[in-house]
């Protein structure tokens, strides 16, 4: 065994001892340490970077001291791997003595960290992971992101009213994709549509061509798509090169497929794509305009996407909870996160005090060109949507 592995072994054993005794490692004075478990390398690195930039922007705009305690980030890369996410969360709790955990780009990463948060009684802010059941994995989880059922039902209701009666669903084959597929089907069929075929594609490095050929052969009115953030560009290119647009098959989905970080690179094939989602950089509120401007200024002109908003709002929830507890961490801090209502750049949101999950507006949007750039332009809204996916 080399030294590095032995060291990891010792850290893990120390972690288990602390976790087993349940002794909270939170100091109540000095800086508040926020451990961000993020994918900063690998295929989901762009998502991790958006979350980190959003969280940092909150401090830039609102100051880095909350309830008299300075905020200090401890940021570590999980590489998109659940075992690594769990190990770094343990290190953060045991060695870095973080007061709060946050991040978790993918559902399996949040699920891997859940026991660490529960056993160490560390509040953990879920800033991405959108499978409904994630929130039940730890009583110390608070979700500021979204759920896939929340974002699927909007377009499921819109489609049959707009000439789309038959659909093939195409989703990434893991938690959020399955949630999207099932909740879309349920609401679409209750609204008068029919799902002809449900296709699930691999999460990593998918080649969409054979699946798109299958969609083409089925001749549906539209294909409904869920893909995690960052994967949409390749999908769009293959959608066009396989001639689905020319065959008159429309593209609808959750807003993950036309997310703001990559939308501009997609080109004209994205024009007219209708999605439902909780955030668009084009959301026309003063809060959002100021947020987008400040984000671009701090990030070399880059546009924020819905991951950045979750990082930003996560810090808002933490900041107001710290004010309420007078700087105390642990369970009082968790309790002070529950029930918060505020105006996010995405619109009005609430953390449901019972479920600890986000309640928010879901907008129906169409990709349009505005001042030379592609945007998801909102044209309808379902207000204050609670996660409809629990019990799916
Ligand atoms: C998940 C990840 C994403 O990037 C996304 O857009 C939606 C859901 C997830 O793994 O839960």
Tab-separated table of C-alpha atoms and ligand atoms in Angstrom:
chain	number	residue	atom	x	y	z
A	1	UNK	CA	0.000	0.000	0.000
A	2	UNK	CA	1.567	3.330	-0.926
A	3	UNK	CA	1.570	6.308	1.406
A	4	UNK	CA	-1.248	8.090	-0.395
A	5	UNK	CA	-3.625	5.185	0.008
A	6	UNK	CA	-2.597	4.678	3.613
A	7	UNK	CA	-3.314	8.334	4.307
A	8	UNK	CA	-6.724	8.033	2.689
A	9	UNK	CA	-7.328	4.956	4.835
A	10	UNK	CA	-6.492	6.870	8.015
A	11	UNK	CA	-8.690	9.795	7.021
A	12	UNK	CA	-11.528	7.384	6.293
A	13	UNK	CA	-11.097	5.611	9.659
A	14	UNK	CA	-10.987	8.930	11.526
A	15	UNK	CA	-14.083	9.925	9.563
A	16	UNK	CA	-15.923	6.794	10.538
A	17	UNK	CA	-15.068	7.297	14.221
A	18	UNK	CA	-16.413	10.838	14.224
A	19	UNK	CA	-19.427	9.851	12.173
A	20	UNK	CA	-20.122	6.898	14.473
A	21	UNK	CA	-20.085	9.024	17.636
A	22	UNK	CA	-22.279	11.587	15.871
A	23	UNK	CA	-20.184	14.340	17.473
A	24	UNK	CA	-20.892	17.514	15.559
A	25	UNK	CA	-17.575	19.049	14.525
A	26	UNK	CA	-19.031	22.530	14.049
A	27	UNK	CA	-17.308	25.426	15.742
A	28	UNK	CA	-19.747	28.247	16.528
A	29	UNK	CA	-17.199	31.021	16.217
A	30	UNK	CA	-14.582	31.900	13.608
A	31	UNK	CA	-15.361	31.521	9.926
A	32	UNK	CA	-18.352	29.594	8.620
A	33	UNK	CA	-16.853	26.899	6.420
A	34	UNK	CA	-18.868	25.861	3.384
A	35	UNK	CA	-17.679	22.626	1.759
A	36	UNK	CA	-18.617	22.537	-1.917
A	37	UNK	CA	-18.507	19.023	-3.385
A	38	UNK	CA	-18.410	19.747	-7.125
A	39	UNK	CA	-17.568	18.071	-10.416
A	40	UNK	CA	-14.766	20.326	-11.690
A	41	UNK	CA	-13.150	17.841	-14.078
A	42	UNK	CA	-14.754	15.273	-16.386
A	43	UNK	CA	-17.877	15.600	-18.549
A	44	UNK	CA	-19.882	17.574	-15.959
A	45	UNK	CA	-17.168	20.106	-15.084
A	46	UNK	CA	-19.055	23.022	-16.670
A	47	UNK	CA	-21.921	22.440	-14.226
A	48	UNK	CA	-19.590	22.428	-11.213
A	49	UNK	CA	-17.982	25.658	-12.384
A	50	UNK	CA	-21.351	27.375	-12.834
A	51	UNK	CA	-22.388	26.416	-9.288
A	52	UNK	CA	-19.113	27.645	-7.801
A	53	UNK	CA	-19.269	30.924	-9.746
A	54	UNK	CA	-22.873	31.468	-8.595
A	55	UNK	CA	-21.999	30.806	-4.936
A	56	UNK	CA	-19.002	33.153	-5.088
A	57	UNK	CA	-21.097	35.851	-6.770
A	58	UNK	CA	-23.468	35.926	-3.803
A	59	UNK	CA	-20.582	36.936	-1.547
A	60	UNK	CA	-19.298	39.469	-4.085
A	61	UNK	CA	-22.692	41.154	-4.161
A	62	UNK	CA	-23.756	40.788	-0.515
A	63	UNK	CA	-20.474	40.682	1.415
A	64	UNK	CA	-18.523	37.710	2.757
A	65	UNK	CA	-19.557	38.067	6.402
A	66	UNK	CA	-22.819	36.627	7.676
A	67	UNK	CA	-24.058	37.113	11.245
A	68	UNK	CA	-20.577	38.340	12.174
A	69	UNK	CA	-18.858	35.224	10.785
A	70	UNK	CA	-16.753	35.290	7.638
A	71	UNK	CA	-17.686	32.753	4.967
A	72	UNK	CA	-14.901	30.501	3.778
A	73	UNK	CA	-15.302	28.051	0.898
A	74	UNK	CA	-13.607	24.665	0.840
A	75	UNK	CA	-14.025	23.507	-2.771
A	76	UNK	CA	-13.111	19.965	-3.847
A	77	UNK	CA	-13.477	18.117	-7.130
A	78	UNK	CA	-15.424	14.846	-7.119
A	79	UNK	CA	-14.621	14.179	-10.808
A	80	UNK	CA	-18.257	13.073	-11.238
A	81	UNK	CA	-17.525	9.901	-9.197
A	82	UNK	CA	-19.773	8.933	-6.239
A	83	UNK	CA	-16.981	7.245	-4.200
A	84	UNK	CA	-14.829	10.325	-4.561
A	85	UNK	CA	-17.748	12.604	-3.613
A	86	UNK	CA	-18.298	10.603	-0.428
A	87	UNK	CA	-14.585	10.591	0.442
A	88	UNK	CA	-14.167	14.346	-0.009
A	89	UNK	CA	-17.364	15.053	1.946
A	90	UNK	CA	-15.904	12.962	4.817
A	91	UNK	CA	-12.616	14.858	4.601
A	92	UNK	CA	-14.479	18.148	4.670
A	93	UNK	CA	-16.464	17.191	7.766
A	94	UNK	CA	-13.619	15.541	9.670
A	95	UNK	CA	-10.494	17.491	8.661
A	96	UNK	CA	-11.766	20.835	7.393
A	97	UNK	CA	-14.589	20.909	9.957
A	98	UNK	CA	-17.065	22.456	7.542
A	99	UNK	CA	-20.331	23.810	8.985
A	100	UNK	CA	-22.279	23.208	5.791
A	101	UNK	CA	-21.962	20.994	2.729
A	102	UNK	CA	-23.224	21.957	-0.724
A	103	UNK	CA	-23.012	21.277	-4.443
A	104	UNK	CA	-23.686	17.720	-5.802
A	105	UNK	CA	-23.912	18.049	-9.562
A	106	UNK	CA	-25.378	14.611	-10.268
A	107	UNK	CA	-27.982	12.572	-8.400
A	108	UNK	CA	-25.580	9.656	-7.617
A	109	UNK	CA	-23.149	12.142	-6.041
A	110	UNK	CA	-25.838	13.565	-3.731
A	111	UNK	CA	-26.900	10.035	-2.765
A	112	UNK	CA	-23.266	9.138	-1.946
A	113	UNK	CA	-22.889	12.177	0.348
A	114	UNK	CA	-26.278	11.767	2.099
A	115	UNK	CA	-25.058	9.369	4.861
A	116	UNK	CA	-22.118	11.691	5.642
A	117	UNK	CA	-24.484	14.640	6.108
A	118	UNK	CA	-26.910	12.576	8.223
A	119	UNK	CA	-24.343	10.966	10.509
A	120	UNK	CA	-22.368	14.151	11.139
A	121	UNK	CA	-25.570	16.262	11.360
A	122	UNK	CA	-24.215	18.705	8.792
A	123	UNK	CA	-26.792	20.703	6.806
A	124	UNK	CA	-26.227	20.045	3.088
A	125	UNK	CA	-27.553	22.304	0.340
A	126	UNK	CA	-28.413	20.408	-2.860
A	127	UNK	CA	-27.560	22.772	-5.725
A	128	UNK	CA	-28.222	20.446	-8.686
A	129	UNK	CA	-29.197	16.733	-8.262
A	130	UNK	CA	-32.828	16.769	-9.449
A	131	UNK	CA	-34.223	13.278	-8.890
A	132	UNK	CA	-37.279	13.619	-6.635
A	133	UNK	CA	-36.101	11.030	-4.133
A	134	UNK	CA	-32.765	12.786	-3.450
A	135	UNK	CA	-34.422	14.960	-0.807
A	136	UNK	CA	-35.441	11.843	1.161
A	137	UNK	CA	-31.865	10.497	1.248
A	138	UNK	CA	-30.948	12.713	4.238
A	139	UNK	CA	-32.987	14.761	6.731
A	140	UNK	CA	-30.073	17.249	6.540
A	141	UNK	CA	-30.641	17.938	2.816
A	142	UNK	CA	-32.253	21.193	1.687
A	143	UNK	CA	-32.788	21.516	-2.090
A	144	UNK	CA	-32.459	24.886	-3.829
A	145	UNK	CA	-32.250	23.517	-7.389
A	146	UNK	CA	-35.233	21.808	-9.060
A	147	UNK	CA	-36.789	18.411	-9.599
A	148	UNK	CA	-37.246	16.788	-12.978
A	149	UNK	CA	-40.963	16.089	-12.451
A	150	UNK	CA	-41.392	19.798	-11.617
A	151	UNK	CA	-39.775	20.726	-14.928
A	152	UNK	CA	-41.455	18.029	-17.042
A	153	UNK	CA	-45.132	18.653	-16.316
A	154	UNK	CA	-45.223	22.162	-17.815
A	155	UNK	CA	-44.366	21.095	-21.334
A	156	UNK	CA	-46.466	17.921	-20.885
A	157	UNK	CA	-49.545	20.151	-20.467
A	158	UNK	CA	-48.511	22.651	-23.145
A	159	UNK	CA	-47.851	20.104	-25.921
A	160	UNK	CA	-51.353	18.614	-26.489
A	161	UNK	CA	-52.846	22.132	-26.567
A	162	UNK	CA	-50.402	22.979	-29.355
A	163	UNK	CA	-50.859	20.204	-31.878
A	164	UNK	CA	-48.500	17.652	-30.322
A	165	UNK	CA	-50.516	14.485	-29.702
A	166	UNK	CA	-47.901	11.745	-30.092
A	167	UNK	CA	-44.445	11.762	-28.523
A	168	UNK	CA	-41.366	9.549	-28.209
A	169	UNK	CA	-39.479	10.242	-24.975
A	170	UNK	CA	-35.669	10.119	-24.951
A	171	UNK	CA	-33.910	10.464	-21.586
A	172	UNK	CA	-30.573	9.761	-19.904
A	173	UNK	CA	-30.807	6.364	-18.253
A	174	UNK	CA	-30.539	7.258	-14.563
A	175	UNK	CA	-32.617	8.820	-11.768
A	176	UNK	CA	-33.494	12.243	-13.212
A	177	UNK	CA	-34.105	10.832	-16.701
A	178	UNK	CA	-36.471	8.192	-15.391
A	179	UNK	CA	-38.263	10.794	-13.256
A	180	UNK	CA	-38.610	13.022	-16.343
A	181	UNK	CA	-39.867	10.175	-18.533
A	182	UNK	CA	-42.482	8.953	-16.026
A	183	UNK	CA	-43.793	12.352	-14.956
A	184	UNK	CA	-43.962	13.613	-18.554
A	185	UNK	CA	-45.902	10.505	-19.668
A	186	UNK	CA	-48.349	10.693	-16.773
A	187	UNK	CA	-49.194	14.384	-17.286
A	188	UNK	CA	-49.080	14.246	-21.144
A	189	UNK	CA	-51.446	11.276	-21.326
A	190	UNK	CA	-53.772	12.842	-18.728
A	191	UNK	CA	-53.828	15.912	-21.014
A	192	UNK	CA	-54.845	13.896	-24.106
A	193	UNK	CA	-51.476	12.895	-25.635
A	194	UNK	CA	-49.948	9.450	-26.198
A	195	UNK	CA	-46.342	8.317	-25.680
A	196	UNK	CA	-45.444	5.914	-28.529
A	197	UNK	CA	-42.047	4.799	-27.260
A	198	UNK	CA	-39.754	5.489	-24.283
A	199	UNK	CA	-36.033	5.452	-25.109
A	200	UNK	CA	-33.280	5.577	-22.453
A	201	UNK	CA	-29.725	6.450	-23.514
A	202	UNK	CA	-26.398	5.980	-21.648
A	203	UNK	CA	-25.428	8.848	-19.328
A	204	UNK	CA	-21.778	9.046	-20.401
A	205	UNK	CA	-20.608	9.760	-23.971
A	206	UNK	CA	-23.887	8.858	-25.642
A	207	UNK	CA	-23.962	8.512	-29.428
A	208	UNK	CA	-27.522	9.573	-30.155
A	209	UNK	CA	-27.603	8.459	-33.828
A	210	UNK	CA	-29.184	5.011	-33.437
A	211	UNK	CA	-31.737	6.363	-30.957
A	212	UNK	CA	-32.612	9.284	-33.215
A	213	UNK	CA	-33.101	6.882	-36.118
A	214	UNK	CA	-35.574	4.977	-33.943
A	215	UNK	CA	-37.413	8.226	-33.179
A	216	UNK	CA	-37.538	9.024	-36.897
A	217	UNK	CA	-38.993	5.619	-37.718
A	218	UNK	CA	-41.785	6.119	-35.151
A	219	UNK	CA	-42.847	9.427	-36.826
A	220	UNK	CA	-44.158	11.098	-33.642
A	221	UNK	CA	-45.310	14.735	-33.599
A	222	UNK	CA	-42.425	15.466	-31.222
A	223	UNK	CA	-39.579	13.984	-29.219
A	224	UNK	CA	-39.460	14.888	-25.505
A	225	UNK	CA	-35.896	15.034	-24.207
A	226	UNK	CA	-34.136	15.107	-20.852
A	227	UNK	CA	-30.327	15.224	-20.844
A	228	UNK	CA	-28.184	16.534	-17.985
A	229	UNK	CA	-26.626	19.981	-18.376
A	230	UNK	CA	-23.804	20.141	-20.922
A	231	UNK	CA	-24.904	17.290	-23.194
A	232	UNK	CA	-27.415	19.226	-25.311
A	233	UNK	CA	-25.081	20.566	-28.019
A	234	UNK	CA	-24.118	17.150	-29.326
A	235	UNK	CA	-27.744	16.047	-29.231
A	236	UNK	CA	-28.873	19.086	-31.242
A	237	UNK	CA	-26.208	18.532	-33.899
A	238	UNK	CA	-27.236	14.917	-34.354
A	239	UNK	CA	-30.941	15.832	-34.304
A	240	UNK	CA	-30.260	18.082	-37.314
A	241	UNK	CA	-27.800	15.768	-39.119
A	242	UNK	CA	-30.269	12.850	-38.846
A	243	UNK	CA	-32.860	15.123	-40.499
A	244	UNK	CA	-35.472	14.955	-37.726
A	245	UNK	CA	-36.246	18.655	-38.028
A	246	UNK	CA	-36.740	18.283	-41.796
A	247	UNK	CA	-39.010	15.276	-41.169
A	248	UNK	CA	-41.298	17.618	-39.183
A	249	UNK	CA	-40.560	16.073	-35.762
A	250	UNK	CA	-40.582	18.806	-33.132
A	251	UNK	CA	-38.256	18.959	-30.184
A	252	UNK	CA	-39.585	19.584	-26.674
A	253	UNK	CA	-38.082	18.870	-23.280
A	254	UNK	CA	-36.987	20.125	-19.922
A	255	UNK	CA	-34.778	23.221	-20.120
A	256	UNK	CA	-31.632	21.190	-19.389
A	257	UNK	CA	-31.297	20.523	-23.137
A	258	UNK	CA	-31.224	24.224	-24.103
A	259	UNK	CA	-29.395	25.503	-21.012
A	260	UNK	CA	-27.894	28.961	-21.134
A	261	UNK	CA	-24.246	27.902	-20.842
A	262	UNK	CA	-24.303	26.144	-24.229
A	263	UNK	CA	-27.380	27.479	-26.034
A	264	UNK	CA	-25.474	29.981	-28.170
A	265	UNK	CA	-23.242	27.241	-29.610
A	266	UNK	CA	-26.192	25.248	-30.897
A	267	UNK	CA	-27.018	27.383	-33.916
A	268	UNK	CA	-30.301	27.666	-35.799
A	269	UNK	CA	-31.401	24.084	-35.110
A	270	UNK	CA	-32.320	25.220	-31.580
A	271	UNK	CA	-34.680	27.951	-32.814
A	272	UNK	CA	-38.291	27.188	-31.872
A	273	UNK	CA	-37.457	24.445	-29.365
A	274	UNK	CA	-40.028	24.603	-26.541
A	275	UNK	CA	-39.038	23.554	-23.026
A	276	UNK	CA	-40.328	24.001	-19.498
A	277	UNK	CA	-37.905	25.072	-16.812
A	278	UNK	CA	-37.460	27.139	-13.679
A	279	UNK	CA	-34.738	29.454	-14.988
A	280	UNK	CA	-33.828	31.409	-18.101
A	281	UNK	CA	-31.079	34.038	-18.352
A	282	UNK	CA	-33.725	35.991	-20.286
A	283	UNK	CA	-36.170	36.054	-17.327
A	284	UNK	CA	-37.396	39.644	-17.469
A	285	UNK	CA	-37.177	40.744	-13.822
A	286	UNK	CA	-34.928	43.470	-12.383
A	287	UNK	CA	-33.443	40.883	-9.948
A	288	UNK	CA	-32.451	38.662	-12.845
A	289	UNK	CA	-31.128	41.419	-15.042
A	290	UNK	CA	-28.849	42.602	-12.225
A	291	UNK	CA	-27.805	38.991	-11.505
A	292	UNK	CA	-26.961	38.231	-15.156
A	293	UNK	CA	-25.010	41.463	-15.521
A	294	UNK	CA	-23.006	40.871	-12.327
A	295	UNK	CA	-22.345	37.228	-13.262
A	296	UNK	CA	-21.062	38.185	-16.714
A	297	UNK	CA	-18.849	40.880	-15.240
A	298	UNK	CA	-17.298	38.444	-12.762
A	299	UNK	CA	-16.896	35.607	-15.296
A	300	UNK	CA	-15.416	37.096	-18.473
A	301	UNK	CA	-18.780	37.679	-20.181
A	302	UNK	CA	-20.082	34.136	-19.610
A	303	UNK	CA	-23.835	33.760	-19.163
A	304	UNK	CA	-25.191	32.145	-15.966
A	305	UNK	CA	-27.319	29.032	-16.291
A	306	UNK	CA	-29.697	27.411	-13.788
A	307	UNK	CA	-26.778	25.825	-11.928
A	308	UNK	CA	-25.270	29.256	-11.216
A	309	UNK	CA	-28.636	30.415	-9.856
A	310	UNK	CA	-28.757	27.442	-7.489
A	311	UNK	CA	-25.252	28.199	-6.185
A	312	UNK	CA	-26.263	31.821	-5.679
A	313	UNK	CA	-29.586	31.019	-3.996
A	314	UNK	CA	-27.922	28.349	-1.851
A	315	UNK	CA	-25.740	31.043	-0.345
A	316	UNK	CA	-28.782	33.278	0.113
A	317	UNK	CA	-30.543	30.547	2.078
A	318	UNK	CA	-27.420	29.968	4.189
A	319	UNK	CA	-26.914	33.670	4.836
A	320	UNK	CA	-30.462	34.255	6.082
A	321	UNK	CA	-30.368	31.075	8.159
A	322	UNK	CA	-27.137	32.229	9.836
A	323	UNK	CA	-28.747	35.578	10.606
A	324	UNK	CA	-31.689	33.764	12.196
A	325	UNK	CA	-29.480	31.526	14.392
A	326	UNK	CA	-27.035	34.295	15.276
A	327	UNK	CA	-24.248	32.340	13.550
A	328	UNK	CA	-25.026	28.885	15.049
A	329	UNK	CA	-24.597	25.807	12.819
A	330	UNK	CA	-25.900	22.215	13.003
A	331	UNK	CA	-29.599	21.467	13.461
A	332	UNK	CA	-30.652	25.055	14.332
A	333	UNK	CA	-29.093	26.189	11.036
A	334	UNK	CA	-30.930	23.457	9.122
A	335	UNK	CA	-34.218	24.470	10.752
A	336	UNK	CA	-33.654	28.119	9.823
A	337	UNK	CA	-33.244	27.138	6.165
A	338	UNK	CA	-36.682	25.494	6.126
A	339	UNK	CA	-39.599	27.696	5.095
A	340	UNK	CA	-37.576	30.575	3.630
A	341	UNK	CA	-39.396	32.529	0.875
A	342	UNK	CA	-37.621	35.023	-1.324
A	343	UNK	CA	-37.285	36.585	-4.767
A	344	UNK	CA	-34.614	34.666	-6.643
A	345	UNK	CA	-33.294	35.732	-10.060
A	346	UNK	CA	-35.557	32.903	-11.330
A	347	UNK	CA	-38.682	34.404	-9.680
A	348	UNK	CA	-40.387	33.785	-6.313
A	349	UNK	CA	-39.265	30.618	-4.491
A	350	UNK	CA	-39.894	28.866	-1.182
A	351	UNK	CA	-38.145	26.065	0.703
A	352	UNK	CA	-41.060	23.873	1.781
A	353	UNK	CA	-40.710	23.613	5.576
A	354	UNK	CA	-41.948	19.982	5.618
A	355	UNK	CA	-40.252	18.452	2.569
A	356	UNK	CA	-37.153	20.764	2.521
A	357	UNK	CA	-37.651	20.891	-1.259
A	358	UNK	CA	-37.925	23.920	-3.530
A	359	UNK	CA	-41.325	25.300	-4.579
A	360	UNK	CA	-41.018	27.542	-7.637
A	361	UNK	CA	-42.518	28.812	-10.881
A	362	UNK	CA	-42.042	26.696	-13.976
A	363	UNK	CA	-41.944	28.681	-17.206
A	364	UNK	CA	-42.745	27.567	-20.739
A	365	UNK	CA	-40.108	28.980	-23.090
A	366	UNK	CA	-39.234	29.034	-26.773
A	367	UNK	CA	-35.717	29.477	-28.172
A	368	UNK	CA	-35.546	32.782	-30.054
A	369	UNK	CA	-32.812	35.029	-31.360
A	370	UNK	CA	-32.574	38.312	-29.445
A	371	UNK	CA	-29.930	40.885	-30.350
A	372	UNK	CA	-27.921	38.248	-32.198
A	373	UNK	CA	-27.956	35.681	-29.368
A	374	UNK	CA	-30.108	32.638	-28.684
A	375	UNK	CA	-32.265	32.760	-25.559
A	376	UNK	CA	-35.030	30.747	-23.900
A	377	UNK	CA	-37.822	33.333	-24.047
A	378	UNK	CA	-40.531	32.686	-21.441
A	379	UNK	CA	-44.131	32.952	-22.681
A	380	UNK	CA	-46.221	31.133	-20.054
A	381	UNK	CA	-45.914	30.144	-16.399
A	382	UNK	CA	-47.177	27.561	-13.900
A	383	UNK	CA	-46.921	29.244	-10.522
A	384	UNK	CA	-45.503	27.862	-7.268
A	385	UNK	CA	-45.073	24.263	-8.450
A	386	UNK	CA	-44.336	21.698	-5.723
A	387	UNK	CA	-42.446	18.580	-6.744
A	388	UNK	CA	-45.118	16.420	-8.405
A	389	UNK	CA	-42.763	13.426	-8.541
A	390	UNK	CA	-42.936	12.098	-5.012
A	391	UNK	CA	-44.611	8.728	-5.056
A	392	UNK	CA	-43.923	8.178	-8.784
B	1	LIG	C1	-29.046	16.104	-12.843
B	1	LIG	C2	-27.909	16.634	-13.419
B	1	LIG	C3	-28.010	17.649	-14.349
B	1	LIG	O1	-26.925	18.202	-14.926
B	1	LIG	C4	-29.243	18.141	-14.715
B	1	LIG	O2	-29.312	19.103	-15.651
B	1	LIG	C5	-30.366	17.630	-14.153
B	1	LIG	C6	-30.274	16.601	-13.199
B	1	LIG	C7	-28.946	14.997	-11.854
B	1	LIG	O3	-28.030	14.162	-11.951
B	1	LIG	O4	-29.810	14.920	-10.972
